[in-house]
PDB file of C-alpha atoms in Angstrom:
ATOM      1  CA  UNK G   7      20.520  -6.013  -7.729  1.00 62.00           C
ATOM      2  CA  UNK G   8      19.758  -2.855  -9.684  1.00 67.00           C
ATOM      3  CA  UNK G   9      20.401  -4.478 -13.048  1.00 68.00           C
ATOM      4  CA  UNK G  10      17.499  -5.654 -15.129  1.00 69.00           C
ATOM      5  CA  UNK G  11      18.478  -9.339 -15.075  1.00 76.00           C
ATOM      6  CA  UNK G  12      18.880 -10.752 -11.256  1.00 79.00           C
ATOM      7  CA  UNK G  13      21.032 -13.445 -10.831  1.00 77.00           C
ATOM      8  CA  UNK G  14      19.612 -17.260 -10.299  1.00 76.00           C
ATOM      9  CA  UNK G  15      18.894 -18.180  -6.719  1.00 72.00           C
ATOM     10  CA  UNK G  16      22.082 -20.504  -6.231  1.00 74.00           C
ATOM     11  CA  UNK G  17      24.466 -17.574  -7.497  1.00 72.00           C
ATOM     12  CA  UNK G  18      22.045 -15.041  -5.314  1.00 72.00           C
ATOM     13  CA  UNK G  19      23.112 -16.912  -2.293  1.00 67.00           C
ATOM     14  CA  UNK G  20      26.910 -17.903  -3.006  1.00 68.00           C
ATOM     15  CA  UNK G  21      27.201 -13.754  -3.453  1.00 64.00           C
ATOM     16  CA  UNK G  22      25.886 -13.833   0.494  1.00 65.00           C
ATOM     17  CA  UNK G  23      28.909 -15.331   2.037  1.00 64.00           C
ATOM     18  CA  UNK G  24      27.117 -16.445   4.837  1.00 58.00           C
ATOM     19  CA  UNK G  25      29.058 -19.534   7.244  1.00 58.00           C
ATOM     20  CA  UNK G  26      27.717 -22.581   7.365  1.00 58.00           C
ATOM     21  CA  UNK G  27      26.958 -22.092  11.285  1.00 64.00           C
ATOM     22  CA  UNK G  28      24.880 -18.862  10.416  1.00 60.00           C
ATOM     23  CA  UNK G  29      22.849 -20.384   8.264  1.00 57.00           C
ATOM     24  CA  UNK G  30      22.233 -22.841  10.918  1.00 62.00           C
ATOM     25  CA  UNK G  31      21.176 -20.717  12.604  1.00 63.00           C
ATOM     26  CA  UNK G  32      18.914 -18.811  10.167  1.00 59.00           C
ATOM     27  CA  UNK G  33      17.021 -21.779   9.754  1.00 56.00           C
ATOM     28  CA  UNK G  34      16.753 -23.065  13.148  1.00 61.00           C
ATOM     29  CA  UNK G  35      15.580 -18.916  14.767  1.00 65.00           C
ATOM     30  CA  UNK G  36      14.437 -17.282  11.570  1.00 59.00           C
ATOM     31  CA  UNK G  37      12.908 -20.456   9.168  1.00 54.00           C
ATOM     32  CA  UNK G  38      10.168 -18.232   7.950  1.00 66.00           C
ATOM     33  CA  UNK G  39      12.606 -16.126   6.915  1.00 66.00           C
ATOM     34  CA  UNK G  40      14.905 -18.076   4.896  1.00 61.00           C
ATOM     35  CA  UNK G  41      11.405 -19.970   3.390  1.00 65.00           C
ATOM     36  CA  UNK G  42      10.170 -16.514   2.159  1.00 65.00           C
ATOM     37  CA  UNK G  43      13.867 -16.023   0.358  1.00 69.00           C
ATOM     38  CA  UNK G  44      13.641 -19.463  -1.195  1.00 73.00           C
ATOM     39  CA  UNK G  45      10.673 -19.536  -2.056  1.00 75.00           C
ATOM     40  CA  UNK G  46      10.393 -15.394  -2.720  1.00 81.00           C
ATOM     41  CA  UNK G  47      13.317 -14.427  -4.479  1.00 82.00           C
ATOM     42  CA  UNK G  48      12.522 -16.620  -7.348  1.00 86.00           C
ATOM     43  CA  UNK G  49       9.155 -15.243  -7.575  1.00 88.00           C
ATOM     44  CA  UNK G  50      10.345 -11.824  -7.651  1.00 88.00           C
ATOM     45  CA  UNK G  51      12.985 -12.512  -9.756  1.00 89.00           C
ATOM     46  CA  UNK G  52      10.230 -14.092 -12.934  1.00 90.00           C
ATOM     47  CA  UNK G  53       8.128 -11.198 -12.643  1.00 91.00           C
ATOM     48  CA  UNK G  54      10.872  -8.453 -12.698  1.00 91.00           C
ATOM     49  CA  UNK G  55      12.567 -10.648 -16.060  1.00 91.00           C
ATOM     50  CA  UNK G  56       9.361  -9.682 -17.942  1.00 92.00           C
ATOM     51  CA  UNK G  57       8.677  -6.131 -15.879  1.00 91.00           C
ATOM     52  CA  UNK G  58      12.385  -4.575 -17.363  1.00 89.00           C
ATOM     53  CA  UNK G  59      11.791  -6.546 -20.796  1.00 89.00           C
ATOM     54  CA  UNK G  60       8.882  -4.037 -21.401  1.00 90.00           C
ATOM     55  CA  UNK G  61      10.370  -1.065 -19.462  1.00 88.00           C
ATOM     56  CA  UNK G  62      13.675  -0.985 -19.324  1.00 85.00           C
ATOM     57  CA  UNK G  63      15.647   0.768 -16.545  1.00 75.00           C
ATOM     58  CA  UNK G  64      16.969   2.708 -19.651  1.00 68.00           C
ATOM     59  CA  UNK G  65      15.156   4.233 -22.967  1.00 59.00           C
ATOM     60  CA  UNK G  66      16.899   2.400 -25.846  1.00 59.00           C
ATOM     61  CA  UNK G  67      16.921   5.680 -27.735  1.00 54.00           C
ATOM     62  CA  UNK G  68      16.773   8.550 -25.434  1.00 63.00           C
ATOM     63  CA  UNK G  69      20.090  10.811 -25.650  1.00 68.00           C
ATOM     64  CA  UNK G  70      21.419  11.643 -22.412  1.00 71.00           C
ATOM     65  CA  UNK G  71      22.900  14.671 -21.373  1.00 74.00           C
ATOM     66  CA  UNK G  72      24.681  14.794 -17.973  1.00 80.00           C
ATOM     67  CA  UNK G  73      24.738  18.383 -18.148  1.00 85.00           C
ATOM     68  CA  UNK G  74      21.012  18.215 -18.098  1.00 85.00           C
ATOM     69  CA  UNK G  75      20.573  15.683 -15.311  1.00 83.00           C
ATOM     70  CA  UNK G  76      22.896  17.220 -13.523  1.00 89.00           C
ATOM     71  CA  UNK G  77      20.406  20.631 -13.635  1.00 90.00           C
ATOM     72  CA  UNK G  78      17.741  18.276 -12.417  1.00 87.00           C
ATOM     73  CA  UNK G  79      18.977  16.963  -9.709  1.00 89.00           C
ATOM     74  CA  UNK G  80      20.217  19.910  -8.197  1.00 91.00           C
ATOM     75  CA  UNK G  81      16.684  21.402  -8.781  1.00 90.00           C
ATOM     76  CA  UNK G  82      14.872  18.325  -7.081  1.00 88.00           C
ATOM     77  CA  UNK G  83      17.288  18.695  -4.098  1.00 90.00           C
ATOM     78  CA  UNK G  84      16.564  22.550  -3.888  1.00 91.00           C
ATOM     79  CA  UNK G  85      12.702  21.803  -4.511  1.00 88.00           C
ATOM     80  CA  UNK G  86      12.933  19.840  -1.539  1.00 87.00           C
ATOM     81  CA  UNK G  87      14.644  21.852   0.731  1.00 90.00           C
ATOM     82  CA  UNK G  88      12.380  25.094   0.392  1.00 88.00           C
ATOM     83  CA  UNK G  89       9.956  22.788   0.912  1.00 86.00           C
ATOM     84  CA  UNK G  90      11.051  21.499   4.090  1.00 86.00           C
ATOM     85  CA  UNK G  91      12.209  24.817   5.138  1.00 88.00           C
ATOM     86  CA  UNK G  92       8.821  26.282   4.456  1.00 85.00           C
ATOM     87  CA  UNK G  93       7.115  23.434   6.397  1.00 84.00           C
ATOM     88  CA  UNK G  94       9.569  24.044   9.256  1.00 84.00           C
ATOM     89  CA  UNK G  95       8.831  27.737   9.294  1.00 84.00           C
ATOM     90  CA  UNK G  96       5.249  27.716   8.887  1.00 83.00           C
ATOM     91  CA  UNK G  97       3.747  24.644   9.232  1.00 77.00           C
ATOM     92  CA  UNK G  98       1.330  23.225  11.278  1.00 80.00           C
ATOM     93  CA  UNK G  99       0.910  19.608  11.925  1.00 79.00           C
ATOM     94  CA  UNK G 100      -1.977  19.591   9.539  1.00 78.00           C
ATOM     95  CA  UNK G 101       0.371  20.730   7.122  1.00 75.00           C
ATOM     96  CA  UNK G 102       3.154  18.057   7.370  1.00 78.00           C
ATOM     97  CA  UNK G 103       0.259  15.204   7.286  1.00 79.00           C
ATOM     98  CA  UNK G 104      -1.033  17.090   4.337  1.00 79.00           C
ATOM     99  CA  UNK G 105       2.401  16.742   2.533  1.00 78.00           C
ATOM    100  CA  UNK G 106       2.788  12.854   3.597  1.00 79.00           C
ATOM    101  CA  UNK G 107      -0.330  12.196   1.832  1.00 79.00           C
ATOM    102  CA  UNK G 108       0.208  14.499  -1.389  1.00 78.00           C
ATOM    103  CA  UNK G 109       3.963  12.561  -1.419  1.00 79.00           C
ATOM    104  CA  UNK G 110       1.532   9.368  -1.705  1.00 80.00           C
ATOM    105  CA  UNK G 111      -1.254  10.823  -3.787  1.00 80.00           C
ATOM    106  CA  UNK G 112       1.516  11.407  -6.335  1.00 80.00           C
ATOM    107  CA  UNK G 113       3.058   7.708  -6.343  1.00 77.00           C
ATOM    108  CA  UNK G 114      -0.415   6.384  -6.758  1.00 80.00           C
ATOM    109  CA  UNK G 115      -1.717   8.419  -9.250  1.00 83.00           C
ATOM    110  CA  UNK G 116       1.278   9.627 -11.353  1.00 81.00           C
ATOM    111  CA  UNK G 117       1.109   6.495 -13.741  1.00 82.00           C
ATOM    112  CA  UNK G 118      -2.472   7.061 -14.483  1.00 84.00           C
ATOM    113  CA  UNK G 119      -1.524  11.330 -14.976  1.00 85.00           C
ATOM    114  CA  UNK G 120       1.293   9.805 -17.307  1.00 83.00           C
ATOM    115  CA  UNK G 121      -1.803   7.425 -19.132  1.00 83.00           C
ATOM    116  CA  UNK G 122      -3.655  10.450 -19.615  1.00 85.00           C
ATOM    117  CA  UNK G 123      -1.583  13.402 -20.775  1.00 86.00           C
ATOM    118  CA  UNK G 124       0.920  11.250 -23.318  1.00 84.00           C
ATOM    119  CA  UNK G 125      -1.678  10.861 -26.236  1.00 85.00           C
ATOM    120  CA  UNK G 126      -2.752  14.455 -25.848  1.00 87.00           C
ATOM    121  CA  UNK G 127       1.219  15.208 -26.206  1.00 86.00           C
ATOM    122  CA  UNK G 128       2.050  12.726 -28.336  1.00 85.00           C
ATOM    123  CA  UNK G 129      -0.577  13.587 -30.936  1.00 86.00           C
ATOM    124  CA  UNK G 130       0.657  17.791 -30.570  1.00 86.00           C
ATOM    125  CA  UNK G 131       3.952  16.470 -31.175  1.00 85.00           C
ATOM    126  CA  UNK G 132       2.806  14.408 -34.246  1.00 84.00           C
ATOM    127  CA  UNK G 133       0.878  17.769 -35.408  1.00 84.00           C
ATOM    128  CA  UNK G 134       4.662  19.662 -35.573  1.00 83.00           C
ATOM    129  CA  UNK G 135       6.462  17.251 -37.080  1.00 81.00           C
ATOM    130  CA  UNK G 136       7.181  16.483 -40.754  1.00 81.00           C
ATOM    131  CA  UNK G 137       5.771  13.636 -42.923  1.00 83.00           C
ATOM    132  CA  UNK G 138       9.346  11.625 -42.413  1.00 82.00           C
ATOM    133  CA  UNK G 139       9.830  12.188 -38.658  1.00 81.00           C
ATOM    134  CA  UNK G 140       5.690  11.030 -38.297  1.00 82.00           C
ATOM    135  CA  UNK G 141       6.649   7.660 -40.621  1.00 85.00           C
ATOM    136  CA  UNK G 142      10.097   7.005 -37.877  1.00 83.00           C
ATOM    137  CA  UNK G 143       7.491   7.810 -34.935  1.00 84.00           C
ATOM    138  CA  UNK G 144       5.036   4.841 -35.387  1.00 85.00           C
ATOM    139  CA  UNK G 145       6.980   1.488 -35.029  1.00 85.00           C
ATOM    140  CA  UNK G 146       8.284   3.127 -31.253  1.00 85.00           C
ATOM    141  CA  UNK G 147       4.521   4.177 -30.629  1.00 85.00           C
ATOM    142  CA  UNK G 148       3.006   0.747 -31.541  1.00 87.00           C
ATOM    143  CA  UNK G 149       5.958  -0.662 -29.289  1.00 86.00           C
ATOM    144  CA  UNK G 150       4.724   2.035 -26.472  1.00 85.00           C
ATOM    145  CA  UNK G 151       1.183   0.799 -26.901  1.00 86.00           C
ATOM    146  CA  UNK G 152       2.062  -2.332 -26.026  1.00 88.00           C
ATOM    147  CA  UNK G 153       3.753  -1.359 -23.101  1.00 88.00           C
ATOM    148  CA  UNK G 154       0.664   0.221 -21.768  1.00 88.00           C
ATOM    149  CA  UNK G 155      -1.655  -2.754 -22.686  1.00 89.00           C
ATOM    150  CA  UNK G 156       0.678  -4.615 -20.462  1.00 91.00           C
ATOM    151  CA  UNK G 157       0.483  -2.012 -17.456  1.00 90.00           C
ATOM    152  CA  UNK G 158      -3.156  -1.599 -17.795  1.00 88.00           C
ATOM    153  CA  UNK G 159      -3.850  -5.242 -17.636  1.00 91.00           C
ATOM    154  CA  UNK G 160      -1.613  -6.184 -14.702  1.00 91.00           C
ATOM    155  CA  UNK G 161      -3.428  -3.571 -13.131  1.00 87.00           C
ATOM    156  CA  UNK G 162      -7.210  -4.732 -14.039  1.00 89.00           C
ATOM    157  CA  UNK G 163      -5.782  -8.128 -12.911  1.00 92.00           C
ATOM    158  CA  UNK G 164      -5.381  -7.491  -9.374  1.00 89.00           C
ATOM    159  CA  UNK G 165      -8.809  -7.015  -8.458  1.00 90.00           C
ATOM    160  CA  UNK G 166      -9.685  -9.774 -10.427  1.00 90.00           C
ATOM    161  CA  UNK G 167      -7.439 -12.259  -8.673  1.00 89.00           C
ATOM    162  CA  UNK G 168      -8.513 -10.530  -5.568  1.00 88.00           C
ATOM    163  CA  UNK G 169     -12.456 -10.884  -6.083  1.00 87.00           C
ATOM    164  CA  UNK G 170     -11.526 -14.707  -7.445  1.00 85.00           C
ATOM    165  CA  UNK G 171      -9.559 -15.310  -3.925  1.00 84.00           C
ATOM    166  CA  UNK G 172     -12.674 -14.108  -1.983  1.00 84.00           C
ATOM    167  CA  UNK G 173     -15.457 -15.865  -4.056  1.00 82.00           C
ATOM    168  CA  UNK G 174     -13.483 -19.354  -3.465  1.00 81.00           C
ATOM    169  CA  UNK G 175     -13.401 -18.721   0.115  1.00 80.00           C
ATOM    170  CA  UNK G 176     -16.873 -17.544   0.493  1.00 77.00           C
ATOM    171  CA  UNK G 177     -18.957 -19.373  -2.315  1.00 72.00           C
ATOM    172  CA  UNK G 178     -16.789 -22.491  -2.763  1.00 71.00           C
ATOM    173  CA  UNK G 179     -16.580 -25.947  -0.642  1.00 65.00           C
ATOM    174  CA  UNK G 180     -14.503 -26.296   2.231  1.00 68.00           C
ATOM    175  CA  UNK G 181     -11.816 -28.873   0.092  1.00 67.00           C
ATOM    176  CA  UNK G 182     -12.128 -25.847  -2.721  1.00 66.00           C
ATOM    177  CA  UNK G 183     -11.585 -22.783  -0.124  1.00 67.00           C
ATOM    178  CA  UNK G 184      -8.616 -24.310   1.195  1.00 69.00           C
ATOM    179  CA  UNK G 185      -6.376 -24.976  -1.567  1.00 77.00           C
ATOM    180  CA  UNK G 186      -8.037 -22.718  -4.341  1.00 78.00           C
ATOM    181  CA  UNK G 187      -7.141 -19.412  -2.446  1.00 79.00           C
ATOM    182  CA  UNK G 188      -3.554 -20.307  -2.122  1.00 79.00           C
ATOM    183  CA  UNK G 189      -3.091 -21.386  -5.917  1.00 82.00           C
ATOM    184  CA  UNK G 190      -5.198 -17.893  -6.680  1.00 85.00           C
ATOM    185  CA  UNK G 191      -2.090 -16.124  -4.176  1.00 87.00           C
ATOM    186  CA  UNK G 192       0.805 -16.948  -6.208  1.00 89.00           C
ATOM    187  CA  UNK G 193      -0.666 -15.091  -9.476  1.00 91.00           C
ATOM    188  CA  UNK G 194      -1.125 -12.306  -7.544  1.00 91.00           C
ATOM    189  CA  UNK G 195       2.107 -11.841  -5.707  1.00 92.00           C
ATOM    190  CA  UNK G 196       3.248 -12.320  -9.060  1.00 93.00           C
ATOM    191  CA  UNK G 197       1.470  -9.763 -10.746  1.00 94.00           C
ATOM    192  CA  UNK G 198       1.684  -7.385  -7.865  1.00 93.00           C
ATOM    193  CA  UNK G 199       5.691  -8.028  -7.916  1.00 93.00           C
ATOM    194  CA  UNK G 200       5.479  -6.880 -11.971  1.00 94.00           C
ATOM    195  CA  UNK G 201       3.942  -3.582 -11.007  1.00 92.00           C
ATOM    196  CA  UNK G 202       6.221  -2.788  -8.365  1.00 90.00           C
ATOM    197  CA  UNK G 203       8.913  -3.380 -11.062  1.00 91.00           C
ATOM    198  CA  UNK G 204       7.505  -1.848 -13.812  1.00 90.00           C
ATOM    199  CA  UNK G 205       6.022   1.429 -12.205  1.00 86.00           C
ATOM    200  CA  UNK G 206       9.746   3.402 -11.781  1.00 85.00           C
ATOM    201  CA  UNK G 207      10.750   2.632 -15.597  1.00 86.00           C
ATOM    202  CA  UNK G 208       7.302   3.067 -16.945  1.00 85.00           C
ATOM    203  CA  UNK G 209       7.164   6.636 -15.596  1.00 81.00           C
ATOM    204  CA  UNK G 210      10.789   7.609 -16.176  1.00 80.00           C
ATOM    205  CA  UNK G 211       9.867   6.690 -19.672  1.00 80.00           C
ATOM    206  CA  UNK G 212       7.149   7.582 -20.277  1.00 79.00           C
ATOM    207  CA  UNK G 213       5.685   4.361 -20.729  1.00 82.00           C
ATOM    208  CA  UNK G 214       8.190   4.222 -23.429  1.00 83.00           C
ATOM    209  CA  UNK G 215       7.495   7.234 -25.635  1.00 79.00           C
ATOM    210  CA  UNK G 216      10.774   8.345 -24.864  1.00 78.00           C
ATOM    211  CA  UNK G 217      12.227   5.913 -28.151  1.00 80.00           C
ATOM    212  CA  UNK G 218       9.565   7.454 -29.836  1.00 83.00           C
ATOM    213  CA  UNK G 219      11.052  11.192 -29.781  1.00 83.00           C
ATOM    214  CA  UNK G 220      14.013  12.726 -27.698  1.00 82.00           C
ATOM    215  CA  UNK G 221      12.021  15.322 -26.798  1.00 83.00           C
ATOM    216  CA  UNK G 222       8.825  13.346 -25.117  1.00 85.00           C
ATOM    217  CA  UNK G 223       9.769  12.908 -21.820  1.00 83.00           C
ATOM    218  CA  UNK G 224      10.767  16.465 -21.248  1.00 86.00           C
ATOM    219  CA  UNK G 225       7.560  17.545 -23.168  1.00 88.00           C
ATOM    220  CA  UNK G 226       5.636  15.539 -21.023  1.00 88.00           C
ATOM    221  CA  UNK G 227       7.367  16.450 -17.672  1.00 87.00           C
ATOM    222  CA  UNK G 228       6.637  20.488 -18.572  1.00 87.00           C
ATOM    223  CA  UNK G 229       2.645  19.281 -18.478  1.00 88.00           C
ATOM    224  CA  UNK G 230       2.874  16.689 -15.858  1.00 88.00           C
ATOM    225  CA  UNK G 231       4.039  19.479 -13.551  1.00 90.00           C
ATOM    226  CA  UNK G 232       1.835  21.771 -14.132  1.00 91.00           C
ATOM    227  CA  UNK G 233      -0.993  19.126 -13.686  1.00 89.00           C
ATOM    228  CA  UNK G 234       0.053  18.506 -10.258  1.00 87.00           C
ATOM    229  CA  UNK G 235       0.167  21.914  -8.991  1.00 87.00           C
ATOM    230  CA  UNK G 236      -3.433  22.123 -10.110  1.00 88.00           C
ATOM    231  CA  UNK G 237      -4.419  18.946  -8.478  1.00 85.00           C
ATOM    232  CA  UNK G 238      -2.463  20.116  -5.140  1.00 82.00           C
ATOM    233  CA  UNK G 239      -4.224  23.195  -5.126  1.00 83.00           C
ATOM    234  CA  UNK G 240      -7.823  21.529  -5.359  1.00 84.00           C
ATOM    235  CA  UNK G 241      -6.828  18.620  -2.707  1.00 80.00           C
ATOM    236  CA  UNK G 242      -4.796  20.610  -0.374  1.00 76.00           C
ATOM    237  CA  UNK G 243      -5.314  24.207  -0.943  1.00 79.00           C
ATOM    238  CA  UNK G 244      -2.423  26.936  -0.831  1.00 80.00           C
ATOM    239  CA  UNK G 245       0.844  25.952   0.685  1.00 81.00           C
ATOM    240  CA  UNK G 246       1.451  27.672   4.474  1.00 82.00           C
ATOM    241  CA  UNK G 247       3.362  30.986   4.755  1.00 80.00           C
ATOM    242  CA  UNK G 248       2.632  34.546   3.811  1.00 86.00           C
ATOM    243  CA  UNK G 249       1.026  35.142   0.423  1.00 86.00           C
ATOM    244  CA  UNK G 250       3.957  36.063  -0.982  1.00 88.00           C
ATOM    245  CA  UNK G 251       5.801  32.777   0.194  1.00 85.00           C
ATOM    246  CA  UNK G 252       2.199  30.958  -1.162  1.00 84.00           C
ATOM    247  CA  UNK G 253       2.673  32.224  -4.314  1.00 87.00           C
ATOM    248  CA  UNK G 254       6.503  31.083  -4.846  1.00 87.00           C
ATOM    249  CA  UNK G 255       5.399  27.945  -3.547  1.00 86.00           C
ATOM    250  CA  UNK G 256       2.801  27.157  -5.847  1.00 86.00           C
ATOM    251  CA  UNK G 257       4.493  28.964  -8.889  1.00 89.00           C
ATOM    252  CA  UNK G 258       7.944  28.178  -8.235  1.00 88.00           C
ATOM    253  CA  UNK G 259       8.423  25.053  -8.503  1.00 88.00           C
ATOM    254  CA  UNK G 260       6.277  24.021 -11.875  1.00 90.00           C
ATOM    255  CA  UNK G 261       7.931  27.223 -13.010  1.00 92.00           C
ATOM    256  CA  UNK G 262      11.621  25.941 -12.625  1.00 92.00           C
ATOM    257  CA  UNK G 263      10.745  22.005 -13.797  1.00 91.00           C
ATOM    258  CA  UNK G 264       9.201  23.910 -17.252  1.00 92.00           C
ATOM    259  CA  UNK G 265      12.773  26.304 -17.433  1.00 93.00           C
ATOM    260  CA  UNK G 266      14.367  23.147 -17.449  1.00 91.00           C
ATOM    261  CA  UNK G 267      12.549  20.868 -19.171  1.00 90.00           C
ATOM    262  CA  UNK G 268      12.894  23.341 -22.266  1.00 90.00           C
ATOM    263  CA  UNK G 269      16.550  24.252 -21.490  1.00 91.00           C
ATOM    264  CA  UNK G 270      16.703  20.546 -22.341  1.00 89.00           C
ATOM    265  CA  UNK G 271      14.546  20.475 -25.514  1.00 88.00           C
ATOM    266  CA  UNK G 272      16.931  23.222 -26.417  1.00 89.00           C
ATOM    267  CA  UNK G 273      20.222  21.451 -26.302  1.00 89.00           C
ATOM    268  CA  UNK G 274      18.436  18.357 -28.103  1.00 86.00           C
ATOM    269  CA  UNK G 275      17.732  21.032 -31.126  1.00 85.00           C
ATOM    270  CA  UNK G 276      21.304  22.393 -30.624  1.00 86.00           C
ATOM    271  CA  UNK G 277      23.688  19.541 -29.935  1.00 85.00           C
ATOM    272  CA  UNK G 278      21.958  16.378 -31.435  1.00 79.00           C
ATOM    273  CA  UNK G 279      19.486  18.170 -33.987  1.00 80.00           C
ATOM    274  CA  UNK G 280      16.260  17.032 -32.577  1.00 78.00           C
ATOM    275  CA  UNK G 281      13.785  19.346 -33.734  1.00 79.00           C
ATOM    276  CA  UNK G 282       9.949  19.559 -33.092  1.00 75.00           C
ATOM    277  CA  UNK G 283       8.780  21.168 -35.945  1.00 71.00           C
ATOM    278  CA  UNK G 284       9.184  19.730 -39.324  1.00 62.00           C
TER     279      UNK G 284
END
């Protein structure tokens, strides 16, 4: 299930190796169960074909380095245990809802940071480069366009399915509000199944910029960071502790994602020759 392509329902549910008597009993205890799967999985499975056709789970040009991923995990992990440990050790209830609800200001709003800050990269990194690098760069970045043309419009869709859905039920005859709101459903589980799908490769990629140069995504990662510390700070204020804990807290960590993100720009230039400047 974590490749791109899912398999097709009836190999889906030979994989399950259920007995006959269980599913028996499935449908006999749990029927609105095994109707959501059969009638679910499908769904799910056309709008994630199209969701990893325009973001991959991979970049189809982005050199990887374990060496480097390695680095970042083990910095995520320790980013999230000082964290915790500062929460634990000076916290205040206030403070742990305050951290659930950065965690999901970040997931909501991270794809729309990404939207933002890649032209404003994109066009620096454009700026450095030479004449030939700038000629390579624009068949990936019309390709990356795309991809957010698609993003953006699932997006604007939803609440246009959603304000369809209610003006059939409100405005509409009774034969009309019955069966219109259900056909108006399906396009937007649909849609709302693409996003879901598309959201975790979109902003590992970049929104595909990362085929556009090696160096994007951690270019874009050393602003992104910074970005969010600022927008912490305004929402939520200083993190608890002493000011000197504060201070580590709030410098610390977009400190150590930047170290990193240029420690990998760095073996790009050094081991692959990617450079930034022409």
């Amino acid at each position: 299930m974590r490749e791109d392509e899912w398999p097709p329902l009836r190999e889906f549910l030979s994989g399950l190796r259920l007995h006959g008597c269980l599913w028996t009993m499935a449908v006999m205890c749990a029927w609105p169960m095994v109707v959501g799967l059969l009638v679910g999985y499908p769904l799910a499975r056309s709008a994630r074909r199209p969701a990893r056709r325009i973001f991959p789970s991979r970049a189809r040009h982005r050199l990887v380095d374990d060496d480097v991923s390695r680095v970042q995990r083990r910095r995520a992990w320790t980013a999230t245990v000082m964290s915790l440990l500062i929460l634990a050790a000076y916290g205040k209830p206030e403070d742990i809802d305050q951290a659930q609800q950065q965690f999901t200001m970040r997931l909501i709003i991270t794809p729309w940071l990404l939207l933002l800050s890649a032209p404003v990269v994109v066009v620096a990194l454009f700026r450095w480069s030479s004449p030939t690098a700038r000629r390579a760069m624009r068949a990936p970045l019309r390709t990356a366009g795309k991809s957010v043309l698609w993003y953006v419009g699932a997006f604007t869709t939803v609440p246009l399915l959603g304000g369809a859905i209610y003006y059939t039920r409100t405005y509409m005859g009774k034969d009309v509000s019955v069966w219109a709101p259900l056909a108006l459903l399906v396009p937007l589980l649909w849609v709302l199944l693409f996003i879901v799908f598309a959201s975790g490769p979109a902003v590992r990629s970049a929104f595909n910029t990362a085929d556009v140069h090696p160096a994007l995504p951690a270019l874009l990662t050393g602003a992104l960071v910074w970005e969010f510390s600022a927008i912490n700070l305004a929402v939520g204020g200083l993190p608890p502790g002493p000011p000197v804990v504060q201070l580590a807290a709030l410098i610390g960590g977009p400190a150590s994602v930047t170290a990193v993100a240029w420690w990998e720009v760095r073996r790009l230039r050094t081991r692959h020759g990617v450079r930034l400047r022409g």
